[in-house]
mmCIF file of C-alpha atoms in Angstrom:
data_model
loop_
_atom_site.group_PDB
_atom_site.id
_atom_site.type_symbol
_atom_site.label_atom_id
_atom_site.label_comp_id
_atom_site.label_asym_id
_atom_site.label_seq_id
_atom_site.Cartn_x
_atom_site.Cartn_y
_atom_site.Cartn_z
ATOM 1 C CA MET A 1 9.539 3.970 -14.277
ATOM 2 C CA VAL A 2 11.441 5.884 -11.581
ATOM 3 C CA PHE A 3 8.987 4.748 -8.900
ATOM 4 C CA THR A 4 9.264 1.132 -10.057
ATOM 5 C CA GLN A 5 13.056 1.237 -9.827
ATOM 6 C CA ILE A 6 13.121 2.882 -6.403
ATOM 7 C CA LEU A 7 10.237 1.034 -4.758
ATOM 8 C CA GLY A 8 11.195 -2.268 -6.360
ATOM 9 C CA GLU A 9 14.293 -2.317 -4.163
ATOM 10 C CA THR A 10 12.260 -1.974 -0.960
ATOM 11 C CA GLY A 11 9.954 -4.374 0.829
ATOM 12 C CA TYR A 12 6.907 -2.272 -0.034
ATOM 13 C CA GLY A 13 4.205 -3.650 -2.296
ATOM 14 C CA PHE A 14 2.905 -1.206 -4.873
ATOM 15 C CA GLU A 15 0.848 -0.840 -8.042
ATOM 16 C CA ILE A 16 1.384 1.835 -10.673
ATOM 17 C CA VAL A 17 -1.554 2.970 -12.793
ATOM 18 C CA GLY A 18 -1.688 5.165 -15.888
ATOM 19 C CA ASN A 19 -4.447 7.660 -15.140
ATOM 20 C CA GLY A 20 -6.645 9.131 -12.425
ATOM 21 C CA ARG A 21 -9.626 6.877 -13.123
ATOM 22 C CA LYS A 22 -7.418 3.827 -12.713
ATOM 23 C CA ALA A 23 -6.042 5.324 -9.498
ATOM 24 C CA LEU A 24 -9.584 5.637 -8.160
ATOM 25 C CA ASP A 25 -10.300 2.029 -9.156
ATOM 26 C CA ALA A 26 -7.047 0.817 -7.557
ATOM 27 C CA PHE A 27 -7.954 2.669 -4.356
ATOM 28 C CA GLY A 28 -11.218 0.734 -4.189
ATOM 29 C CA ARG A 29 -9.613 -2.631 -4.959
ATOM 30 C CA LEU A 30 -6.413 -2.454 -2.968
ATOM 31 C CA ASN A 31 -7.195 -0.532 0.212
ATOM 32 C CA PRO A 32 -3.701 1.060 0.149
ATOM 33 C CA ARG A 33 -1.895 2.395 3.204
ATOM 34 C CA MET A 34 -0.542 5.328 1.156
ATOM 35 C CA ILE A 35 -0.952 6.840 -2.317
ATOM 36 C CA LEU A 36 1.670 8.632 -4.390
ATOM 37 C CA MET A 37 -0.563 10.645 -6.740
ATOM 38 C CA ASP A 38 0.806 12.184 -9.929
ATOM 39 C CA VAL A 39 -0.905 15.534 -10.369
ATOM 40 C CA SER A 40 -0.752 15.488 -14.199
ATOM 41 C CA MET A 41 -2.514 12.351 -15.412
ATOM 42 C CA PRO A 42 -4.800 11.764 -18.381
ATOM 43 C CA GLU A 43 -8.576 11.251 -18.124
ATOM 44 C CA MET A 44 -8.738 12.443 -14.497
ATOM 45 C CA ASN A 45 -5.923 14.503 -12.997
ATOM 46 C CA GLY A 46 -4.467 13.887 -9.554
ATOM 47 C CA HIS A 47 -6.426 16.714 -7.932
ATOM 48 C CA ASP A 48 -9.737 15.307 -9.181
ATOM 49 C CA ALA A 49 -8.794 11.720 -8.282
ATOM 50 C CA THR A 50 -7.835 12.864 -4.780
ATOM 51 C CA ALA A 51 -11.159 14.670 -4.362
ATOM 52 C CA ALA A 52 -13.021 11.516 -5.426
ATOM 53 C CA ILE A 53 -11.033 9.408 -2.962
ATOM 54 C CA ARG A 54 -11.736 11.876 -0.160
ATOM 55 C CA ARG A 55 -15.482 11.715 -0.938
ATOM 56 C CA ARG A 56 -15.355 7.908 -0.645
ATOM 57 C CA GLU A 57 -13.470 8.201 2.625
ATOM 58 C CA GLU A 58 -16.179 10.443 4.065
ATOM 59 C CA GLU A 59 -18.586 7.533 3.644
ATOM 60 C CA THR A 60 -16.276 5.045 5.370
ATOM 61 C CA GLY A 61 -14.623 7.283 7.953
ATOM 62 C CA THR A 62 -11.149 6.305 6.746
ATOM 63 C CA HIS A 63 -8.179 8.387 5.612
ATOM 64 C CA VAL A 64 -5.279 7.256 3.416
ATOM 65 C CA PRO A 65 -2.296 9.594 3.142
ATOM 66 C CA ILE A 66 -1.956 10.969 -0.390
ATOM 67 C CA VAL A 67 1.311 12.572 -1.499
ATOM 68 C CA GLY A 68 1.011 14.706 -4.622
ATOM 69 C CA VAL A 69 3.811 14.218 -7.139
ATOM 70 C CA THR A 70 4.322 17.020 -9.643
ATOM 71 C CA ALA A 71 6.871 18.549 -11.972
ATOM 72 C CA HIS A 72 5.840 21.939 -10.635
ATOM 73 C CA ALA A 73 7.919 23.075 -7.665
ATOM 74 C CA LEU A 74 6.356 26.425 -6.817
ATOM 75 C CA LYS A 75 4.871 27.118 -3.379
ATOM 76 C CA SER A 76 1.483 27.616 -5.035
ATOM 77 C CA ASP A 77 1.678 24.099 -6.511
ATOM 78 C CA ARG A 78 2.212 22.612 -3.046
ATOM 79 C CA GLU A 79 -0.719 24.650 -1.765
ATOM 80 C CA ARG A 80 -2.934 23.418 -4.637
ATOM 81 C CA CYS A 81 -2.083 19.827 -3.707
ATOM 82 C CA LEU A 82 -3.002 20.421 -0.070
ATOM 83 C CA GLU A 83 -6.201 22.274 -1.033
ATOM 84 C CA ALA A 84 -7.179 19.313 -3.246
ATOM 85 C CA GLY A 85 -7.059 17.069 -0.178
ATOM 86 C CA MET A 86 -3.547 15.693 -0.483
ATOM 87 C CA ASP A 87 -1.562 15.355 2.716
ATOM 88 C CA ASP A 88 1.866 16.193 1.333
ATOM 89 C CA TYR A 89 3.754 17.095 -1.823
ATOM 90 C CA LEU A 90 6.818 15.737 -3.641
ATOM 91 C CA PRO A 91 8.288 17.741 -6.549
ATOM 92 C CA LYS A 92 10.000 16.129 -9.523
ATOM 93 C CA PRO A 93 12.643 15.136 -10.367
ATOM 94 C CA ILE A 94 12.270 12.400 -7.783
ATOM 95 C CA SER A 95 15.363 11.249 -5.959
ATOM 96 C CA PRO A 96 15.369 7.856 -4.244
ATOM 97 C CA ARG A 97 16.132 9.537 -0.929
ATOM 98 C CA ALA A 98 13.270 12.059 -1.188
ATOM 99 C CA LEU A 99 10.774 9.370 -2.182
ATOM 100 C CA LEU A 100 11.764 6.987 0.583
ATOM 101 C CA GLU A 101 11.713 9.795 3.145
ATOM 102 C CA LYS A 102 8.102 10.576 2.184
ATOM 103 C CA VAL A 103 7.087 6.925 2.348
ATOM 104 C CA GLU A 104 8.726 6.480 5.744
ATOM 105 C CA ARG A 105 7.243 9.737 7.002
ATOM 106 C CA TRP A 106 3.706 8.654 6.182
ATOM 107 C CA LEU A 107 3.986 4.961 6.945
ATOM 108 C CA GLY A 108 6.533 5.206 9.754
ATOM 109 C CA ALA A 109 9.057 2.568 10.698
ATOM 110 C CA ASP A 110 6.322 0.419 12.190
ATOM 111 C CA GLY A 111 3.863 0.946 9.322
ATOM 112 C CA GLU A 112 1.566 3.247 11.289
ATOM 113 C CA ILE A 113 0.158 6.184 9.352
ATOM 114 C CA GLN A 114 1.543 9.534 10.491
ATOM 115 C CA ARG A 115 -0.270 12.861 10.812
ATOM 116 C CA ASN A 116 -0.989 15.456 8.150
ATOM 117 C CA ALA A 117 1.913 17.633 7.025
ATOM 118 C CA GLY A 118 -0.284 20.434 5.715
#
């Protein structure tokens, strides 16, 4: 709901899904420029969904920035996100400013994907 409110006021298109399996499906259907991945999702968590996306990318030679979103704000949680193949990390609670800074960091002002933060 927070993401819908914040992103709904921008020019970005987005889709929100309810679990990791749906995130993997959406990745295949939508060819996103960036993924905000909740770490704690039912059916398939964000770490597992990220690993599955990275395996698909190995086959295609592509790379979509994935930012892990988690309620856990410890340094070890950030490291777990990066080890799982995520490019960056965003702890909850999410502020509009923090979210938009991450989006702009990874998409850039001109929409070009930026480099890995890990």
